[in-house]
Amino acid sequence: MTLEELNQQCVQSHTNLTDKITEILSRRFVKYEKVAKVLALGLQSKQNVILWGPAGHAKSEMVEDVLQGLGLWETIPGTRLPTPKSNTYVQSFGEGMTEDQLWGGIDLRAMEDDKEIRYHPENSFLNREIAVFEEMFDAPAICLLPLKHTLTQKFLAKGGAYYPMKTQSIIVCTNKSPEDLQHMGPSHQALVERFPLQLKVEWEGYSADHYLEMMHKHHMVGMYTKDVLRALANNISKVTMNGSFISPRSAMWAMTLVAENAKANRRTSVRIEDFFALEFLPGMEGTISTLKDDIERERAVIQSQAVVEEAKRKWAALEKTYAEGSGGAITSPIKWLTLAHNFQAFATNTSQVACADSLVTIRDQMVKDATTRIGHCQTLAMRTTKVPALI
């Protein structure tokens, strides 16, 4: 599919491209909202995009999923590799990158026959509508400066030959800040300016809840009970908060390592003994000793949550009866006294519920409200008592 065909498809189906990309990213990722917006803007406006930020935030994977999901990245069956006819070209940069690699390789025949250095741009990104550059800023200046010139002129001029640039949008995925490249001089700054859309890909926070949201996307999450998963997320967050950053990717690897150990022992769910696998994950080595206690604490919290939720259901039922009675459904003093007795039993039982600190306020408020209702019910029982008239 071409970009023009994609835009026509969106118009015909009355589909917003941002919504389309958001739906694709929601299948496997979290914290993707801004990524969806900037990619949609880049593809619609045919502008270049830089996604940058700390490693392990799935920048490349998100771009890959989006382009494949939109039909712009055709893959070889059974792989995730683009086909030779794919509308997307992927180029990996690095310190060993050379100019001939950038332009599709050296034309050996021209070198032999004409004694000129020419390239095969038809085999490069110049021949595709969309290009994905991995770690572009790691390439040496001998590659970046000619690239800047070509992006400016919209054609490659080498060896007296000119090759038009078909590329409409380039998406760069890198761990380095564009500002770092700008400080290297005017030429490098000019290259960065060819990428008007820039987004730092990171999370707004790295609490247990942030990690937990992502962990629920893991394909092996079904092997984790709620308490075990929460304890793992808590420990990963603690490690990060203490200065040893655990990236989202490493957190997912941690889940995989532990789950695979359970599978190796022919079990369908994770046990505490499976966490020894974290000894081999940098940054997580010292957390194993505390995981057992954390899991037990989380288990107690989950159990108390269940008890409090059950108390909420009982309270709601009592409140419904009280509301209906106040509306005229109860006219018997015995029924009001019975309801007062039920509120009393509820208050007594709920006050004895042991629960996590975070739930104490909720429990105590229900007990207080039930005590108030006891007095109301007794008052209403007196009002509905019919006193015989004096003769």
mmCIF file of C-alpha atoms in Angstrom:
data_model
loop_
_atom_site.group_PDB
_atom_site.id
_atom_site.type_symbol
_atom_site.label_atom_id
_atom_site.label_comp_id
_atom_site.label_asym_id
_atom_site.label_seq_id
_atom_site.Cartn_x
_atom_site.Cartn_y
_atom_site.Cartn_z
ATOM 1 C CA MET A 1 0.000 0.000 0.000
ATOM 2 C CA THR A 2 1.168 3.544 -0.746
ATOM 3 C CA LEU A 3 0.642 6.626 1.409
ATOM 4 C CA GLU A 4 -1.803 7.985 -1.137
ATOM 5 C CA GLU A 5 -3.810 4.764 -1.044
ATOM 6 C CA LEU A 6 -3.785 4.853 2.751
ATOM 7 C CA ASN A 7 -5.113 8.409 2.842
ATOM 8 C CA GLN A 8 -7.820 7.545 0.304
ATOM 9 C CA GLN A 9 -8.780 4.504 2.382
ATOM 10 C CA CYS A 10 -9.168 6.683 5.478
ATOM 11 C CA VAL A 11 -11.315 9.189 3.570
ATOM 12 C CA GLN A 12 -13.557 6.507 2.074
ATOM 13 C CA SER A 13 -14.044 4.732 5.398
ATOM 14 C CA HIS A 14 -14.383 8.014 7.333
ATOM 15 C CA THR A 15 -11.530 6.826 9.548
ATOM 16 C CA ASN A 16 -9.161 9.066 11.475
ATOM 17 C CA LEU A 17 -5.547 7.914 10.943
ATOM 18 C CA THR A 18 -4.627 8.698 14.550
ATOM 19 C CA ASP A 19 -7.481 6.482 15.769
ATOM 20 C CA LYS A 20 -6.375 3.747 13.392
ATOM 21 C CA ILE A 21 -2.805 3.862 14.692
ATOM 22 C CA THR A 22 -4.023 4.053 18.298
ATOM 23 C CA GLU A 23 -6.017 0.855 17.808
ATOM 24 C CA ILE A 24 -2.926 -0.900 16.419
ATOM 25 C CA LEU A 25 -0.680 0.188 19.291
ATOM 26 C CA SER A 26 -3.235 -0.643 21.989
ATOM 27 C CA ARG A 27 -2.851 -4.352 21.228
ATOM 28 C CA ARG A 28 0.676 -4.654 22.629
ATOM 29 C CA PHE A 29 1.796 -1.382 24.181
ATOM 30 C CA VAL A 30 1.044 1.236 26.846
ATOM 31 C CA LYS A 31 1.820 4.967 26.983
ATOM 32 C CA TYR A 32 1.471 5.140 23.203
ATOM 33 C CA GLU A 33 -0.963 8.047 22.760
ATOM 34 C CA LYS A 34 1.606 10.673 21.731
ATOM 35 C CA VAL A 35 3.425 8.173 19.527
ATOM 36 C CA ALA A 36 0.181 7.525 17.655
ATOM 37 C CA LYS A 37 -0.370 11.254 17.130
ATOM 38 C CA VAL A 38 3.128 12.071 15.889
ATOM 39 C CA LEU A 39 3.268 9.073 13.521
ATOM 40 C CA ALA A 40 -0.134 9.925 12.092
ATOM 41 C CA LEU A 41 0.961 13.530 11.590
ATOM 42 C CA GLY A 42 4.216 12.455 9.950
ATOM 43 C CA LEU A 43 2.528 10.078 7.517
ATOM 44 C CA GLN A 44 -0.310 12.463 6.657
ATOM 45 C CA SER A 45 1.884 15.526 6.168
ATOM 46 C CA LYS A 46 4.779 13.509 4.665
ATOM 47 C CA GLN A 47 7.217 14.902 7.198
ATOM 48 C CA ASN A 48 10.183 13.268 8.903
ATOM 49 C CA VAL A 49 9.880 12.096 12.513
ATOM 50 C CA ILE A 50 12.358 11.425 15.310
ATOM 51 C CA LEU A 51 11.315 9.148 18.180
ATOM 52 C CA TRP A 52 14.010 9.386 20.825
ATOM 53 C CA GLY A 53 14.460 8.585 24.484
ATOM 54 C CA PRO A 54 15.846 6.001 26.905
ATOM 55 C CA ALA A 55 16.299 2.475 25.633
ATOM 56 C CA GLY A 56 13.682 -0.161 26.308
ATOM 57 C CA HIS A 57 10.510 1.825 25.550
ATOM 58 C CA ALA A 58 9.624 -0.083 22.353
ATOM 59 C CA LYS A 59 10.168 2.787 19.921
ATOM 60 C CA SER A 60 11.171 0.514 17.052
ATOM 61 C CA GLU A 61 8.541 -2.113 17.848
ATOM 62 C CA MET A 62 5.766 0.472 17.865
ATOM 63 C CA VAL A 63 6.853 1.887 14.497
ATOM 64 C CA GLU A 64 7.080 -1.605 13.064
ATOM 65 C CA ASP A 65 3.632 -2.600 14.300
ATOM 66 C CA VAL A 66 2.075 0.611 12.991
ATOM 67 C CA LEU A 67 3.573 0.356 9.504
ATOM 68 C CA GLN A 68 2.698 -3.323 9.252
ATOM 69 C CA GLY A 69 -0.795 -2.734 10.601
ATOM 70 C CA LEU A 70 -1.380 0.002 8.025
ATOM 71 C CA GLY A 71 -0.155 -2.209 5.192
ATOM 72 C CA LEU A 72 2.885 -0.032 4.503
ATOM 73 C CA TRP A 73 5.407 -2.647 5.616
ATOM 74 C CA GLU A 74 5.009 -5.941 3.765
ATOM 75 C CA THR A 75 6.882 -8.829 5.351
ATOM 76 C CA ILE A 76 8.392 -12.064 4.150
ATOM 77 C CA PRO A 77 6.012 -14.877 5.212
ATOM 78 C CA GLY A 78 6.970 -16.332 8.574
ATOM 79 C CA THR A 79 9.253 -13.382 9.433
ATOM 80 C CA ARG A 80 9.039 -9.713 10.357
ATOM 81 C CA LEU A 81 11.490 -8.745 7.604
ATOM 82 C CA PRO A 82 10.315 -6.348 4.874
ATOM 83 C CA THR A 83 10.038 -7.793 1.383
ATOM 84 C CA PRO A 84 12.080 -6.296 -1.482
ATOM 85 C CA LYS A 85 8.844 -4.707 -2.762
ATOM 86 C CA SER A 86 7.753 -3.346 0.591
ATOM 87 C CA ASN A 87 6.897 0.348 0.636
ATOM 88 C CA THR A 88 9.030 0.679 3.803
ATOM 89 C CA TYR A 89 12.823 0.446 3.930
ATOM 90 C CA VAL A 90 14.681 -0.222 7.190
ATOM 91 C CA GLN A 91 18.258 0.985 7.631
ATOM 92 C CA SER A 92 20.360 0.248 10.718
ATOM 93 C CA PHE A 93 23.039 2.838 11.416
ATOM 94 C CA GLY A 94 26.081 2.589 13.642
ATOM 95 C CA GLU A 95 29.734 3.507 13.951
ATOM 96 C CA GLY A 96 30.570 1.031 11.200
ATOM 97 C CA MET A 97 28.086 2.558 8.761
ATOM 98 C CA THR A 98 29.582 3.531 5.406
ATOM 99 C CA GLU A 99 28.338 5.804 2.662
ATOM 100 C CA ASP A 100 28.050 2.955 0.161
ATOM 101 C CA GLN A 101 25.736 1.098 2.577
ATOM 102 C CA LEU A 102 23.571 4.204 2.813
ATOM 103 C CA TRP A 103 23.190 4.501 -0.964
ATOM 104 C CA GLY A 104 22.536 0.837 -1.761
ATOM 105 C CA GLY A 105 26.059 -0.477 -2.303
ATOM 106 C CA ILE A 106 28.860 0.291 -4.762
ATOM 107 C CA ASP A 107 28.272 -0.245 -8.490
ATOM 108 C CA LEU A 108 31.263 -2.502 -9.168
ATOM 109 C CA ARG A 109 30.727 -2.497 -12.913
ATOM 110 C CA ALA A 110 30.944 1.308 -13.072
ATOM 111 C CA MET A 111 34.054 1.204 -10.938
ATOM 112 C CA GLU A 112 35.681 -1.342 -13.231
ATOM 113 C CA ASP A 113 34.546 0.038 -16.579
ATOM 114 C CA ASP A 114 34.401 3.783 -15.962
ATOM 115 C CA LYS A 115 36.757 4.057 -13.003
ATOM 116 C CA GLU A 116 34.040 5.982 -11.147
ATOM 117 C CA ILE A 117 32.459 5.414 -7.774
ATOM 118 C CA ARG A 118 28.736 5.004 -8.266
ATOM 119 C CA TYR A 119 26.061 3.392 -6.160
ATOM 120 C CA HIS A 120 22.867 1.374 -6.473
ATOM 121 C CA PRO A 121 20.333 3.857 -5.060
ATOM 122 C CA GLU A 122 17.513 1.689 -6.379
ATOM 123 C CA ASN A 123 18.451 -0.704 -3.547
ATOM 124 C CA SER A 124 18.445 2.030 -0.903
ATOM 125 C CA PHE A 125 15.798 3.918 1.079
ATOM 126 C CA LEU A 126 15.629 6.458 -1.763
ATOM 127 C CA ASN A 127 13.495 4.021 -3.723
ATOM 128 C CA ARG A 128 10.808 3.652 -1.008
ATOM 129 C CA GLU A 129 8.112 5.995 0.239
ATOM 130 C CA ILE A 130 8.864 5.366 3.906
ATOM 131 C CA ALA A 131 12.204 4.775 5.616
ATOM 132 C CA VAL A 132 12.927 3.702 9.179
ATOM 133 C CA PHE A 133 16.399 4.675 10.400
ATOM 134 C CA GLU A 134 17.575 2.819 13.495
ATOM 135 C CA GLU A 135 20.032 4.800 15.652
ATOM 136 C CA MET A 136 20.811 7.279 12.869
ATOM 137 C CA PHE A 137 22.845 9.507 15.195
ATOM 138 C CA ASP A 138 25.373 6.717 15.783
ATOM 139 C CA ALA A 139 26.593 6.927 12.193
ATOM 140 C CA PRO A 140 29.859 8.747 11.438
ATOM 141 C CA ALA A 141 29.814 12.249 9.956
ATOM 142 C CA ILE A 142 30.955 10.866 6.593
ATOM 143 C CA CYS A 143 27.450 9.371 6.290
ATOM 144 C CA LEU A 144 25.343 11.996 8.040
ATOM 145 C CA LEU A 145 26.549 15.006 6.074
ATOM 146 C CA PRO A 146 25.817 13.516 2.606
ATOM 147 C CA LEU A 147 22.477 12.382 3.993
ATOM 148 C CA LYS A 148 21.685 15.951 5.030
ATOM 149 C CA HIS A 149 22.501 17.201 1.545
ATOM 150 C CA THR A 150 20.315 14.573 -0.125
ATOM 151 C CA LEU A 151 17.365 15.239 2.188
ATOM 152 C CA THR A 152 17.680 18.929 1.330
ATOM 153 C CA GLN A 153 17.965 18.509 -2.448
ATOM 154 C CA LYS A 154 15.504 15.592 -2.664
ATOM 155 C CA PHE A 155 17.874 13.700 -4.974
ATOM 156 C CA LEU A 156 21.218 11.903 -4.820
ATOM 157 C CA ALA A 157 23.998 13.371 -6.932
ATOM 158 C CA LYS A 158 27.000 11.062 -7.187
ATOM 159 C CA GLY A 159 29.494 10.414 -9.948
ATOM 160 C CA GLY A 160 27.701 12.689 -12.355
ATOM 161 C CA ALA A 161 24.452 10.742 -11.949
ATOM 162 C CA TYR A 162 21.266 11.993 -10.351
ATOM 163 C CA TYR A 163 18.734 9.786 -8.617
ATOM 164 C CA PRO A 164 15.424 11.259 -7.411
ATOM 165 C CA MET A 165 14.393 10.655 -3.834
ATOM 166 C CA LYS A 166 11.009 8.909 -3.629
ATOM 167 C CA THR A 167 10.969 8.875 0.155
ATOM 168 C CA GLN A 168 8.055 10.819 1.618
ATOM 169 C CA SER A 169 8.617 10.249 5.326
ATOM 170 C CA ILE A 170 11.605 9.080 7.374
ATOM 171 C CA ILE A 171 11.097 7.798 10.911
ATOM 172 C CA VAL A 172 14.176 7.772 13.133
ATOM 173 C CA CYS A 173 14.273 5.622 16.280
ATOM 174 C CA THR A 174 17.170 6.487 18.566
ATOM 175 C CA ASN A 175 18.254 6.592 22.191
ATOM 176 C CA LYS A 176 20.114 9.866 21.657
ATOM 177 C CA SER A 177 18.720 13.353 22.002
ATOM 178 C CA PRO A 178 18.542 15.438 18.800
ATOM 179 C CA GLU A 179 20.007 18.312 20.842
ATOM 180 C CA ASP A 180 23.231 16.336 21.296
ATOM 181 C CA LEU A 181 23.684 16.208 17.521
ATOM 182 C CA GLN A 182 22.900 19.902 17.121
ATOM 183 C CA HIS A 183 25.788 20.748 19.441
ATOM 184 C CA MET A 184 28.205 19.054 17.038
ATOM 185 C CA GLY A 185 28.018 21.941 14.605
ATOM 186 C CA PRO A 186 25.929 23.734 11.959
ATOM 187 C CA SER A 187 25.909 20.814 9.500
ATOM 188 C CA HIS A 188 24.602 18.401 12.089
ATOM 189 C CA GLN A 189 22.068 20.964 13.255
ATOM 190 C CA ALA A 190 20.900 21.334 9.661
ATOM 191 C CA LEU A 191 20.343 17.570 9.480
ATOM 192 C CA VAL A 192 18.225 17.611 12.646
ATOM 193 C CA GLU A 193 16.146 20.427 11.182
ATOM 194 C CA ARG A 194 15.148 18.068 8.349
ATOM 195 C CA PHE A 195 13.132 16.225 11.011
ATOM 196 C CA PRO A 196 10.522 18.763 12.141
ATOM 197 C CA LEU A 197 8.490 16.261 14.187
ATOM 198 C CA GLN A 198 10.279 15.086 17.333
ATOM 199 C CA LEU A 199 8.993 13.182 20.349
ATOM 200 C CA LYS A 200 10.754 11.952 23.455
ATOM 201 C CA VAL A 201 9.362 8.503 24.200
ATOM 202 C CA GLU A 202 9.318 7.847 27.937
ATOM 203 C CA TRP A 203 6.815 7.232 30.727
ATOM 204 C CA GLU A 204 5.508 9.977 32.973
ATOM 205 C CA GLY A 205 6.408 7.773 35.926
ATOM 206 C CA TYR A 206 7.756 4.340 36.833
ATOM 207 C CA SER A 207 5.583 3.314 39.758
ATOM 208 C CA ALA A 208 4.346 -0.217 40.302
ATOM 209 C CA ASP A 209 1.049 0.747 38.653
ATOM 210 C CA HIS A 210 2.872 1.923 35.526
ATOM 211 C CA TYR A 211 4.780 -1.341 35.216
ATOM 212 C CA LEU A 212 1.683 -3.350 36.077
ATOM 213 C CA GLU A 213 -0.329 -1.755 33.279
ATOM 214 C CA MET A 214 2.300 -2.893 30.796
ATOM 215 C CA MET A 215 2.685 -6.350 32.334
ATOM 216 C CA HIS A 216 -0.956 -7.117 31.646
ATOM 217 C CA LYS A 217 -0.044 -6.928 27.925
ATOM 218 C CA HIS A 218 2.498 -9.761 28.277
ATOM 219 C CA HIS A 219 1.549 -12.904 26.398
ATOM 220 C CA MET A 220 2.366 -15.045 29.474
ATOM 221 C CA VAL A 221 0.482 -12.951 32.034
ATOM 222 C CA GLY A 222 -2.010 -15.800 32.485
ATOM 223 C CA MET A 223 0.689 -17.733 34.376
ATOM 224 C CA TYR A 224 0.768 -15.075 37.114
ATOM 225 C CA THR A 225 -1.700 -14.732 39.948
ATOM 226 C CA LYS A 226 -2.710 -11.204 40.834
ATOM 227 C CA ASP A 227 -0.635 -11.073 44.021
ATOM 228 C CA VAL A 228 2.528 -12.420 42.377
ATOM 229 C CA LEU A 229 2.285 -10.000 39.472
ATOM 230 C CA ARG A 230 1.760 -7.020 41.780
ATOM 231 C CA ALA A 231 4.733 -8.042 43.949
ATOM 232 C CA LEU A 232 6.977 -8.281 40.881
ATOM 233 C CA ALA A 233 5.828 -4.845 39.667
ATOM 234 C CA ASN A 234 6.479 -3.388 43.130
ATOM 235 C CA ASN A 235 10.015 -4.765 43.214
ATOM 236 C CA ILE A 236 10.847 -3.547 39.723
ATOM 237 C CA SER A 237 9.582 -0.091 40.650
ATOM 238 C CA LYS A 238 11.662 -0.072 43.851
ATOM 239 C CA VAL A 239 14.820 -0.939 41.925
ATOM 240 C CA THR A 240 14.155 1.888 39.471
ATOM 241 C CA MET A 241 13.355 4.409 42.217
ATOM 242 C CA ASN A 242 16.612 3.451 43.979
ATOM 243 C CA GLY A 243 18.650 4.454 40.943
ATOM 244 C CA SER A 244 19.062 1.222 38.953
ATOM 245 C CA PHE A 245 16.688 1.885 36.074
ATOM 246 C CA ILE A 246 14.703 -1.141 34.892
ATOM 247 C CA SER A 247 13.379 -0.366 31.438
ATOM 248 C CA PRO A 248 9.921 -1.510 30.353
ATOM 249 C CA ARG A 249 11.606 -4.013 28.027
ATOM 250 C CA SER A 250 13.682 -5.450 30.895
ATOM 251 C CA ALA A 251 10.537 -5.709 33.020
ATOM 252 C CA MET A 252 8.901 -7.778 30.283
ATOM 253 C CA TRP A 253 12.014 -9.928 30.056
ATOM 254 C CA ALA A 254 11.753 -10.498 33.801
ATOM 255 C CA MET A 255 8.205 -11.789 33.333
ATOM 256 C CA THR A 256 9.335 -14.062 30.514
ATOM 257 C CA LEU A 257 12.289 -15.506 32.442
ATOM 258 C CA VAL A 258 10.172 -16.371 35.462
ATOM 259 C CA ALA A 259 7.308 -17.817 33.410
ATOM 260 C CA GLU A 260 9.644 -19.864 31.227
ATOM 261 C CA ASN A 261 11.199 -21.371 34.339
ATOM 262 C CA ALA A 262 7.728 -22.446 35.478
ATOM 263 C CA LYS A 263 7.070 -23.972 32.041
ATOM 264 C CA ALA A 264 10.396 -25.805 32.159
ATOM 265 C CA ASN A 265 9.167 -27.439 35.362
ATOM 266 C CA ARG A 266 5.894 -28.385 33.664
ATOM 267 C CA ARG A 267 3.775 -25.971 35.626
ATOM 268 C CA THR A 268 1.066 -23.684 34.291
ATOM 269 C CA SER A 269 1.483 -20.997 36.947
ATOM 270 C CA VAL A 270 4.430 -19.173 38.498
ATOM 271 C CA ARG A 271 5.669 -20.019 41.976
ATOM 272 C CA ILE A 272 8.027 -18.164 44.277
ATOM 273 C CA GLU A 273 10.867 -20.573 43.459
ATOM 274 C CA ASP A 274 10.722 -19.510 39.814
ATOM 275 C CA PHE A 275 11.986 -16.050 40.685
ATOM 276 C CA PHE A 276 15.541 -17.292 41.074
ATOM 277 C CA ALA A 277 15.774 -16.648 37.322
ATOM 278 C CA LEU A 278 15.928 -12.920 38.098
ATOM 279 C CA GLU A 279 19.472 -13.433 39.398
ATOM 280 C CA PHE A 280 20.565 -13.234 35.792
ATOM 281 C CA LEU A 281 18.741 -9.983 34.978
ATOM 282 C CA PRO A 282 20.944 -6.919 35.666
ATOM 283 C CA GLY A 283 19.524 -4.784 38.441
ATOM 284 C CA MET A 284 17.136 -7.434 39.764
ATOM 285 C CA GLU A 285 19.668 -9.680 41.530
ATOM 286 C CA GLY A 286 19.068 -8.228 44.998
ATOM 287 C CA THR A 287 15.265 -8.303 44.906
ATOM 288 C CA ILE A 288 14.682 -12.046 45.090
ATOM 289 C CA SER A 289 15.073 -12.276 48.867
ATOM 290 C CA THR A 290 12.274 -9.769 49.441
ATOM 291 C CA LEU A 291 9.845 -11.102 46.846
ATOM 292 C CA LYS A 292 8.390 -13.816 49.082
ATOM 293 C CA ASP A 293 7.457 -11.330 51.800
ATOM 294 C CA ASP A 294 6.090 -8.924 49.190
ATOM 295 C CA ILE A 295 3.945 -11.632 47.637
ATOM 296 C CA GLU A 296 2.503 -12.547 51.028
ATOM 297 C CA ARG A 297 1.726 -8.878 51.710
ATOM 298 C CA GLU A 298 0.066 -8.488 48.327
ATOM 299 C CA ARG A 299 -1.930 -11.652 48.926
ATOM 300 C CA ALA A 300 -3.179 -10.244 52.223
ATOM 301 C CA VAL A 301 -4.122 -6.964 50.514
ATOM 302 C CA ILE A 302 -6.032 -8.783 47.787
ATOM 303 C CA GLN A 303 -7.864 -10.916 50.365
ATOM 304 C CA SER A 304 -8.820 -7.837 52.387
ATOM 305 C CA GLN A 305 -9.977 -6.113 49.203
ATOM 306 C CA ALA A 306 -12.312 -9.031 48.565
ATOM 307 C CA VAL A 307 -13.683 -8.817 52.120
ATOM 308 C CA VAL A 308 -14.225 -5.063 51.873
ATOM 309 C CA GLU A 309 -15.913 -5.434 48.467
ATOM 310 C CA GLU A 310 -18.284 -7.984 49.986
ATOM 311 C CA ALA A 311 -19.006 -5.549 52.831
ATOM 312 C CA LYS A 312 -19.757 -2.853 50.237
ATOM 313 C CA ARG A 313 -22.288 -5.143 48.550
ATOM 314 C CA LYS A 314 -24.017 -5.837 51.876
ATOM 315 C CA TRP A 315 -24.027 -2.121 52.698
ATOM 316 C CA ALA A 316 -25.558 -1.297 49.315
ATOM 317 C CA ALA A 317 -28.352 -3.821 49.916
ATOM 318 C CA LEU A 318 -29.103 -2.382 53.374
ATOM 319 C CA GLU A 319 -29.076 1.165 51.985
ATOM 320 C CA LYS A 320 -31.484 0.164 49.229
ATOM 321 C CA THR A 321 -33.919 -1.253 51.795
ATOM 322 C CA TYR A 322 -33.564 1.876 53.935
ATOM 323 C CA ALA A 323 -34.218 4.173 50.946
ATOM 324 C CA GLU A 324 -37.287 2.200 49.899
ATOM 325 C CA GLY A 325 -38.569 2.207 53.484
ATOM 326 C CA SER A 326 -38.076 5.968 53.762
ATOM 327 C CA GLY A 327 -40.128 6.291 50.603
ATOM 328 C CA GLY A 328 -43.091 4.588 52.217
ATOM 329 C CA ALA A 329 -42.418 0.922 51.539
ATOM 330 C CA ILE A 330 -42.025 0.195 55.289
ATOM 331 C CA THR A 331 -44.972 1.056 57.541
ATOM 332 C CA SER A 332 -44.410 -1.508 60.281
ATOM 333 C CA PRO A 333 -42.337 -0.646 63.373
ATOM 334 C CA ILE A 334 -41.209 -4.267 63.575
ATOM 335 C CA LYS A 335 -39.688 -4.022 60.093
ATOM 336 C CA TRP A 336 -37.868 -0.825 61.025
ATOM 337 C CA LEU A 337 -36.491 -2.464 64.177
ATOM 338 C CA THR A 338 -35.471 -5.505 62.131
ATOM 339 C CA LEU A 339 -33.606 -3.217 59.736
ATOM 340 C CA ALA A 340 -31.952 -1.501 62.714
ATOM 341 C CA HIS A 341 -30.856 -4.933 63.934
ATOM 342 C CA ASN A 342 -29.388 -5.694 60.497
ATOM 343 C CA PHE A 343 -27.453 -2.432 60.492
ATOM 344 C CA GLN A 344 -26.179 -3.267 63.989
ATOM 345 C CA ALA A 345 -25.011 -6.718 62.880
ATOM 346 C CA PHE A 346 -23.338 -5.171 59.838
ATOM 347 C CA ALA A 347 -21.524 -2.570 61.961
ATOM 348 C CA THR A 348 -20.317 -5.199 64.436
ATOM 349 C CA ASN A 349 -19.083 -7.631 61.783
ATOM 350 C CA THR A 350 -17.463 -4.981 59.572
ATOM 351 C CA SER A 351 -15.605 -3.347 62.465
ATOM 352 C CA GLN A 352 -13.878 -6.687 63.092
ATOM 353 C CA VAL A 353 -12.654 -7.033 59.501
ATOM 354 C CA ALA A 354 -8.848 -6.996 59.278
ATOM 355 C CA CYS A 355 -7.803 -5.093 56.174
ATOM 356 C CA ALA A 356 -4.897 -3.291 54.585
ATOM 357 C CA ASP A 357 -4.097 0.240 55.725
ATOM 358 C CA SER A 358 -5.369 1.630 52.428
ATOM 359 C CA LEU A 359 -8.828 0.154 53.135
ATOM 360 C CA VAL A 360 -9.193 1.082 56.807
ATOM 361 C CA THR A 361 -10.825 4.445 56.034
ATOM 362 C CA ILE A 362 -13.425 2.796 53.788
ATOM 363 C CA ARG A 363 -14.207 0.153 56.424
ATOM 364 C CA ASP A 364 -14.495 2.653 59.262
ATOM 365 C CA GLN A 365 -16.757 4.957 57.231
ATOM 366 C CA MET A 366 -19.197 2.102 56.560
ATOM 367 C CA VAL A 367 -19.257 1.257 60.263
ATOM 368 C CA LYS A 368 -19.911 4.912 61.145
ATOM 369 C CA ASP A 369 -22.707 5.207 58.564
ATOM 370 C CA ALA A 370 -24.301 1.949 59.734
ATOM 371 C CA THR A 371 -24.309 3.222 63.331
ATOM 372 C CA THR A 372 -26.073 6.384 62.192
ATOM 373 C CA ARG A 373 -28.675 4.330 60.340
ATOM 374 C CA ILE A 374 -29.462 2.345 63.511
ATOM 375 C CA GLY A 375 -30.668 5.517 65.218
ATOM 376 C CA HIS A 376 -32.666 6.542 62.143
ATOM 377 C CA CYS A 377 -34.405 3.175 61.967
ATOM 378 C CA GLN A 378 -35.305 3.276 65.675
ATOM 379 C CA THR A 379 -36.740 6.782 65.283
ATOM 380 C CA LEU A 380 -38.828 5.716 62.291
ATOM 381 C CA ALA A 381 -40.043 2.666 64.222
ATOM 382 C CA MET A 382 -41.396 4.987 66.927
ATOM 383 C CA ARG A 383 -43.120 7.194 64.362
ATOM 384 C CA THR A 384 -44.930 4.276 62.774
ATOM 385 C CA THR A 385 -46.117 2.920 66.135
ATOM 386 C CA LYS A 386 -49.840 3.473 66.412
ATOM 387 C CA VAL A 387 -50.802 4.627 69.941
ATOM 388 C CA PRO A 388 -54.492 3.823 70.780
ATOM 389 C CA ALA A 389 -56.621 6.967 71.225
ATOM 390 C CA LEU A 390 -57.741 7.742 74.834
ATOM 391 C CA ILE A 391 -61.498 7.350 75.432
#
